Short mmCIF file of C-alpha atoms in Angstrom, two decimals:
data_model
loop_
_atom_site.label_atom_id
_atom_site.label_comp_id
_atom_site.label_asym_id
_atom_site.label_seq_id
_atom_site.Cartn_x
_atom_site.Cartn_y
_atom_site.Cartn_z
CA THR A 1 155.18 145.62 146.37
CA THR A 2 154.92 149.30 145.40
CA THR A 3 151.11 149.59 145.13
CA GLY A 4 149.90 146.56 147.08
CA ALA A 5 147.50 145.68 144.26
CA PHE A 6 146.75 142.31 142.69
CA THR A 7 146.92 142.39 138.88
CA GLY A 8 147.06 139.94 135.98
CA THR A 9 144.95 137.22 134.32
CA PRO A 10 144.68 133.87 136.14
CA THR A 11 145.21 130.82 133.92
CA THR A 12 144.27 127.96 136.25
CA VAL A 13 141.34 127.28 138.51
CA ALA A 14 142.11 127.75 142.22
CA ALA A 15 140.08 127.24 145.37
CA ALA A 16 139.48 130.15 147.76
CA THR A 17 142.76 131.31 149.28
CA VAL A 18 143.16 133.93 152.04
CA TYR A 19 146.04 136.34 151.43
CA THR A 20 147.46 138.69 154.10
CA VAL A 21 148.59 142.01 152.64
CA THR A 22 151.00 143.99 154.83
CA GLY A 23 151.85 147.66 154.36
CA THR A 24 155.11 148.89 155.95
CA ASN A 25 156.88 152.21 156.57
CA ALA A 26 159.63 153.43 158.95
CA THR A 27 157.23 153.66 161.84
CA GLY A 28 155.69 150.18 161.60
CA SER A 29 153.27 148.01 159.62
CA ALA A 30 149.56 147.15 159.20
CA ALA A 31 147.84 144.09 157.65
CA GLN A 32 144.60 143.29 155.82
CA THR A 33 143.33 139.96 154.44
CA PHE A 34 142.01 139.34 150.95
CA THR A 35 140.27 136.13 149.83
CA PHE A 36 140.80 135.20 146.18
CA THR A 37 139.07 132.42 144.19
CA VAL A 38 139.75 131.54 140.56
CA SER A 39 136.75 129.91 138.81
CA SER A 40 136.62 128.58 135.28
CA GLY A 41 134.57 131.47 133.99
CA LEU A 42 132.33 128.81 132.34
CA ALA A 43 128.71 128.07 133.14
CA ALA A 44 127.83 124.53 134.10
CA PRO A 45 126.30 122.35 131.36
CA ALA A 46 122.56 122.39 130.70
CA PHE A 47 121.00 120.47 127.81
CA THR A 48 117.83 118.83 126.52
CA LEU A 49 117.10 115.91 124.17
CA SER A 50 114.67 116.25 121.26
CA SER A 51 113.16 112.89 122.26
CA SER A 52 113.15 111.00 125.53
CA SER A 53 112.50 107.55 124.04
CA GLU A 54 112.56 105.49 120.85
CA SER A 55 111.33 102.11 119.69
CA ALA A 56 113.87 101.07 117.07
CA GLY A 57 113.53 98.12 114.70
CA THR A 58 116.26 95.59 114.01
CA GLY A 59 117.91 95.99 110.64
CA SER A 60 117.20 99.74 110.37
CA ALA A 61 119.31 102.66 111.54
CA MET A 62 117.85 104.18 114.68
CA THR A 63 116.49 107.73 114.50
CA GLY A 64 118.18 108.95 117.68
CA TYR A 65 117.79 112.49 119.01
CA THR A 66 119.29 115.97 118.76
CA ILE A 67 120.88 117.79 121.69
CA SER A 68 120.17 121.43 122.54
CA SER A 69 122.76 122.94 124.90
CA THR A 70 121.57 125.90 126.97
CA GLY A 71 124.46 126.08 129.41
CA GLY A 72 128.21 126.29 129.23
CA ALA A 73 130.13 124.55 126.46
CA ILE A 74 130.11 120.79 127.00
CA ALA A 75 133.53 119.14 127.08
CA SER A 76 132.40 115.51 126.95
CA TYR A 77 129.51 113.10 127.35
CA ALA A 78 129.12 109.77 129.10
CA ILE A 79 126.36 107.13 129.11
CA SER A 80 125.25 104.58 131.70
CA PRO A 81 124.82 101.67 131.34
CA ALA A 82 127.23 101.12 128.46
CA ILE A 83 125.56 101.00 125.03
CA SER A 84 128.31 98.76 123.68
CA THR A 85 126.50 95.72 125.06
CA THR A 86 123.75 96.24 122.45
CA PRO A 87 124.99 94.81 119.12
CA GLY A 88 125.08 97.33 116.30
CA LEU A 89 124.92 100.49 118.45
CA SER A 90 127.57 102.91 119.67
CA PHE A 91 127.79 106.10 121.74
CA SER A 92 129.87 109.20 120.99
CA THR A 93 131.51 110.92 123.96
CA ALA A 94 132.08 113.95 121.72
CA THR A 95 128.48 114.45 120.51
CA GLY A 96 126.42 112.55 123.08
CA GLN A 97 124.64 110.62 120.33
CA ILE A 98 123.53 106.97 120.27
CA SER A 99 123.71 105.72 116.70
CA GLY A 100 123.86 102.58 114.60
CA THR A 101 121.64 99.75 113.39
CA PRO A 102 120.47 97.36 116.13
CA THR A 103 120.67 93.70 115.24
CA THR A 104 118.94 92.07 118.21
CA VAL A 105 115.72 92.83 120.08
CA ALA A 106 115.94 94.27 123.58
CA ALA A 107 113.45 95.29 126.25
CA ALA A 108 113.07 98.96 127.19
CA GLN A 109 116.30 100.24 128.74
CA ALA A 110 116.70 103.68 130.34
CA TYR A 111 120.09 105.26 129.66
CA THR A 112 121.51 108.19 131.66
CA ILE A 113 123.42 110.64 129.46
CA THR A 114 125.79 112.94 131.36
CA ALA A 115 127.29 116.14 129.95
CA THR A 116 130.39 117.53 131.70
CA ASN A 117 132.62 120.63 131.64
CA ALA A 118 135.03 122.25 134.09
CA SER A 119 132.18 123.78 136.08
CA GLY A 120 130.03 120.74 136.59
CA SER A 121 127.68 118.27 134.90
CA ALA A 122 124.05 117.72 133.87
CA VAL A 123 122.05 114.59 133.00
CA GLN A 124 119.14 113.52 130.80
CA THR A 125 117.46 110.11 130.42
CA PHE A 126 116.72 108.33 127.14
CA THR A 127 114.76 105.06 126.98
CA LEU A 128 115.47 102.72 124.07
CA THR A 129 113.41 99.67 123.07
CA ILE A 130 114.51 97.44 120.19
CA VAL A 131 111.83 95.45 118.40
CA TYR A 132 111.90 93.16 115.39
CA GLY A 133 111.99 95.34 112.28
CA PHE A 134 109.82 94.66 109.26
CA GLY A 135 111.63 92.28 106.98
CA SER A 136 113.96 91.04 109.72
CA THR A 137 114.27 87.37 110.65
CA GLY A 138 111.94 86.18 113.39
CA PRO A 139 112.62 83.49 116.02
CA GLY A 140 111.12 80.85 113.72
CA GLY A 141 113.45 81.73 110.85
CA GLY A 142 110.66 83.45 108.93
CA THR A 143 110.23 87.11 107.94
CA ILE A 144 108.53 89.67 110.20
CA PHE A 145 105.69 91.31 108.26
CA TYR A 146 103.39 92.68 111.00
CA TYR A 147 103.83 94.39 114.39
CA LEU A 148 101.30 95.73 116.90
CA ALA A 149 102.79 97.49 119.91
CA VAL A 150 99.74 97.03 122.17
CA GLY A 151 99.60 93.32 121.34
CA PHE A 152 96.82 90.97 120.29
CA ASN A 153 95.28 87.68 121.45
CA CYS A 154 96.86 84.59 119.94
CA GLY A 155 97.67 80.93 120.47
CA ASN A 156 95.67 77.70 120.50
CA GLY A 157 92.89 79.30 122.56
CA PHE A 158 93.13 82.82 121.09
CA THR A 159 93.73 84.37 124.52
CA SER A 160 95.84 87.10 126.13
CA THR A 161 98.24 84.41 127.36
CA GLY A 162 98.59 82.70 124.00
CA SER A 163 102.13 83.68 123.04
CA PRO A 164 105.17 81.44 123.58
CA SER A 165 106.20 83.73 126.46
CA GLY A 166 102.76 83.57 128.09
CA GLY A 167 101.35 86.97 127.13
CA LEU A 168 99.90 88.92 124.23
CA CYS A 169 101.52 88.48 120.84
CA HIS A 170 103.01 91.48 119.00
CA TYR A 171 104.39 90.05 115.76
CA LEU A 172 103.50 87.90 112.78
CA GLU A 173 106.21 86.12 110.83
CA VAL A 174 105.79 84.21 107.59
CA ALA A 175 107.60 80.97 106.77
CA PRO A 176 110.45 81.24 104.22
CA ASN A 177 109.66 80.51 100.58
CA ASN A 178 111.29 77.08 100.74
CA TRP A 179 109.29 76.03 103.81
CA SER A 180 107.75 72.99 102.08
CA GLY A 181 110.96 71.94 100.38
CA GLY A 182 110.46 74.14 97.34
CA ALA A 183 107.82 76.55 96.07
CA ASP A 184 104.57 77.02 97.99
CA ALA A 185 102.44 73.92 98.07
CA ILE A 186 99.00 73.78 96.42
CA LYS A 187 96.31 72.11 98.55
CA ASN A 188 92.57 71.69 99.12
CA TRP A 189 91.04 73.48 102.09
CA ALA A 190 89.18 70.23 102.72
CA ASP A 191 89.02 66.70 101.39
CA PRO A 192 87.07 66.78 98.10
CA THR A 193 84.72 64.12 99.44
CA ASN A 194 84.00 66.12 102.61
CA GLN A 195 83.82 69.69 101.39
CA ASN A 196 80.31 70.08 102.85
CA CYS A 197 81.40 70.07 106.46
CA VAL A 198 80.96 73.16 108.65
CA VAL A 199 83.82 73.72 111.09
CA PRO A 200 82.44 74.56 114.55
CA GLY A 201 83.49 77.99 115.82
CA ILE A 202 84.49 79.41 112.43
CA THR A 203 81.87 81.75 111.00
CA ASP A 204 81.38 82.90 107.43
CA ASP A 205 82.40 86.56 107.81
CA LEU A 206 85.15 88.78 106.42
CA THR A 207 84.76 91.70 108.85
CA VAL A 208 88.10 92.71 110.38
CA ASN A 209 88.61 91.46 113.96
CA ASN A 210 85.48 89.36 114.09
CA THR A 211 85.35 85.82 115.45
CA SER A 212 86.66 84.34 112.21
CA ALA A 213 89.06 86.89 110.80
CA ALA A 214 90.89 88.45 113.75
CA ILE A 215 94.65 88.83 113.72
CA GLY A 216 96.10 86.09 115.91
CA LEU A 217 93.11 83.77 115.50
CA GLY A 218 94.57 81.70 112.68
CA ARG A 219 96.16 79.16 115.02
CA LYS A 220 92.85 78.38 116.73
CA ASN A 221 91.07 78.25 113.37
CA SER A 222 93.66 75.88 111.93
CA LEU A 223 93.41 73.49 114.85
CA ALA A 224 89.63 73.50 114.52
CA ILE A 225 89.93 72.65 110.83
CA ASP A 226 92.39 69.86 111.64
CA ASN A 227 90.17 68.32 114.28
CA GLN A 228 86.69 68.71 112.80
CA ALA A 229 84.50 65.69 113.29
CA CYS A 230 83.69 64.84 109.69
CA ALA A 231 84.09 61.31 108.44
CA GLY A 232 87.42 60.96 106.69
CA PHE A 233 88.25 64.61 107.34
CA GLY A 234 90.38 64.65 110.46
CA ASN A 235 93.90 65.64 111.39
CA ASP A 236 95.43 62.85 109.31
CA SER A 237 94.76 64.49 105.95
CA SER A 238 97.97 65.90 104.48
CA ALA A 239 95.93 67.15 101.51
CA GLN A 240 94.30 69.86 103.64
CA ALA A 241 95.69 73.39 103.62
CA ALA A 242 95.45 73.91 107.39
CA TYR A 243 96.97 70.55 108.26
CA PHE A 244 99.82 71.12 105.83
CA ALA A 245 100.53 74.58 107.30
CA ASP A 246 100.31 73.27 110.88
CA SER A 247 102.75 70.49 110.07
CA TYR A 248 105.58 72.93 109.37
CA LEU A 249 108.15 72.80 112.18
CA THR A 250 111.27 74.86 112.86
CA GLY A 251 113.38 73.60 115.70
CA SER A 252 111.20 73.55 118.81
CA LEU A 253 108.55 75.83 117.26
CA GLN A 254 105.40 73.96 116.34
CA ASP A 255 102.86 76.80 116.26
CA TRP A 256 102.76 77.65 112.54
CA TYR A 257 99.29 77.88 111.06
CA LEU A 258 97.07 78.90 108.14
CA PRO A 259 96.39 82.67 108.43
CA THR A 260 92.96 84.26 108.82
CA THR A 261 91.70 86.59 106.07
CA THR A 262 92.93 89.62 108.04
CA GLU A 263 96.36 88.08 108.64
CA LEU A 264 96.57 87.04 104.99
CA ASN A 265 95.68 90.59 103.97
CA GLN A 266 98.56 92.02 106.06
CA LEU A 267 100.93 89.54 104.38
CA CYS A 268 99.61 90.51 100.94
CA LYS A 269 100.22 94.21 101.68
CA TYR A 270 103.75 93.60 102.94
CA ALA A 271 104.65 91.33 100.02
CA SER A 272 103.18 93.87 97.58
CA HIS A 273 105.34 96.75 98.91
CA GLN A 274 102.13 98.46 100.07
CA ALA A 275 102.51 100.88 103.00
CA TRP A 276 100.45 99.89 106.04
CA THR A 277 97.68 102.37 106.87
CA SER A 278 95.41 100.20 109.00
CA ASP A 279 94.62 96.53 109.42
CA ALA A 280 91.39 97.07 107.50
CA THR A 281 93.05 98.56 104.40
CA ARG A 282 92.67 96.03 101.60
CA CYS A 283 95.74 94.78 99.75
CA THR A 284 95.85 95.99 96.16
CA GLY A 285 98.19 93.25 94.97
CA SER A 286 101.36 93.44 92.97
CA GLY A 287 103.04 91.85 90.02
CA SER A 288 106.35 91.78 91.90
CA LEU A 289 105.98 90.06 95.25
CA LEU A 290 108.46 89.68 98.09
CA LEU A 291 109.18 86.43 99.93
CA GLY A 292 108.76 84.22 96.87
CA LEU A 293 104.98 84.40 97.12
CA ALA A 294 103.13 83.47 93.96
CA SER A 295 101.03 86.01 92.04
CA SER A 296 98.07 83.77 92.62
CA THR A 297 95.45 82.74 95.19
CA TYR A 298 96.14 81.64 98.79
CA TRP A 299 93.89 79.88 101.29
CA SER A 300 92.99 81.48 104.61
CA SER A 301 91.69 79.66 107.70
CA SER A 302 88.54 81.84 107.69
CA GLY A 303 85.27 80.53 106.40
CA GLY A 304 82.71 78.07 107.58
CA THR A 305 79.84 77.61 105.16
CA ALA A 306 79.16 74.04 104.30
CA SER A 307 81.14 74.21 101.07
CA THR A 308 83.25 77.39 100.98
CA ALA A 309 86.20 79.03 102.71
CA TYR A 310 87.96 82.30 102.04
CA VAL A 311 90.96 83.00 99.83
CA GLN A 312 92.95 86.05 98.76
CA ASN A 313 94.42 86.70 95.35
CA PHE A 314 97.90 88.24 95.70
CA THR A 315 97.78 89.65 92.18
CA ASN A 316 94.96 92.11 92.85
CA GLY A 317 94.17 91.69 96.56
CA TRP A 318 90.68 90.24 96.02
CA GLN A 319 89.19 88.21 98.86
CA GLY A 320 86.17 85.95 98.60
CA GLY A 321 84.75 82.50 99.19
CA GLN A 322 85.79 79.51 97.13
CA VAL A 323 84.68 75.87 97.18
CA LYS A 324 86.73 73.96 99.72
CA ASP A 325 87.90 71.25 97.34
CA GLN A 326 89.63 73.74 95.01
CA LEU A 327 93.43 73.76 94.84
CA TYR A 328 95.10 76.98 96.00
CA TYR A 329 98.45 77.95 97.48
CA VAL A 330 99.41 77.61 101.15
CA ARG A 331 101.92 79.70 103.15
CA PRO A 332 102.01 79.30 106.97
CA ILE A 333 102.61 82.08 109.48
CA ARG A 334 103.05 82.23 113.25
CA ALA A 335 102.34 84.79 115.96
CA PHE A 336 104.57 85.59 118.93
#
């Protein structure tokens, strides 16, 4: 009241307020207005994410992202929709991080992450897809050992609509080691009396992704082996490797089959603890195999000479033709 000046340090935010300041002496008075606003003194949030998307596998901790803040200090974070509906994952309102180990697959979901302080808010979007992780349990109760994001042809007709959901397949799973009631069964590829029968549509070639060896083609191959028109060598022979693999059922799933050479090679690499480099990389074998697989030789559904079909040795990774009436191990797989 002596100087007419405003002084001090405001402690709370206040909207614009118009003050009338009146100066008085013995003769009269005069007035002026002064508008005063108290802001937070803090810049609004601004931040970026180190990654805008992730494809996380079940059974493994997700990688997540880091946050770089370029604006005012962030007081809290929020996410929409809620991450709590995805089993195994959580969101921190203090750090803005999604973390945890997903336990179920989920289609791509875009999440909006909002950072807030007293001066405002900012948002970023993060898209999360959860796929089956290697070694996790597939829908058939087997173990996931192969994944291809772009998908591959599969099914009875080896087509782009061959998966159980009517589209390309993305995964291969292998039946559990007790699938036949105990250890892997040992079977002929063909009846000993009919080993000299060529299966139509299956060529004698080991080249990756050809008409005989492609990933996803094993189901079609197996059905062709089952139904070949050779006397005494039809789909009633439980001695045959393909028929025995095809006969494995889990619940409503009836699409298990004898793998092609390329599919068998992917299984050999996974079971041998060998890092995947490409589909064409040959398995080197292992003395200590996962999944209860035997350190021995397994039939594939690839082949087609009159008397031979292809096998792979899981001890050293070797692939080659063997006479169809020989006894080798069988382990079915399925694509989805």
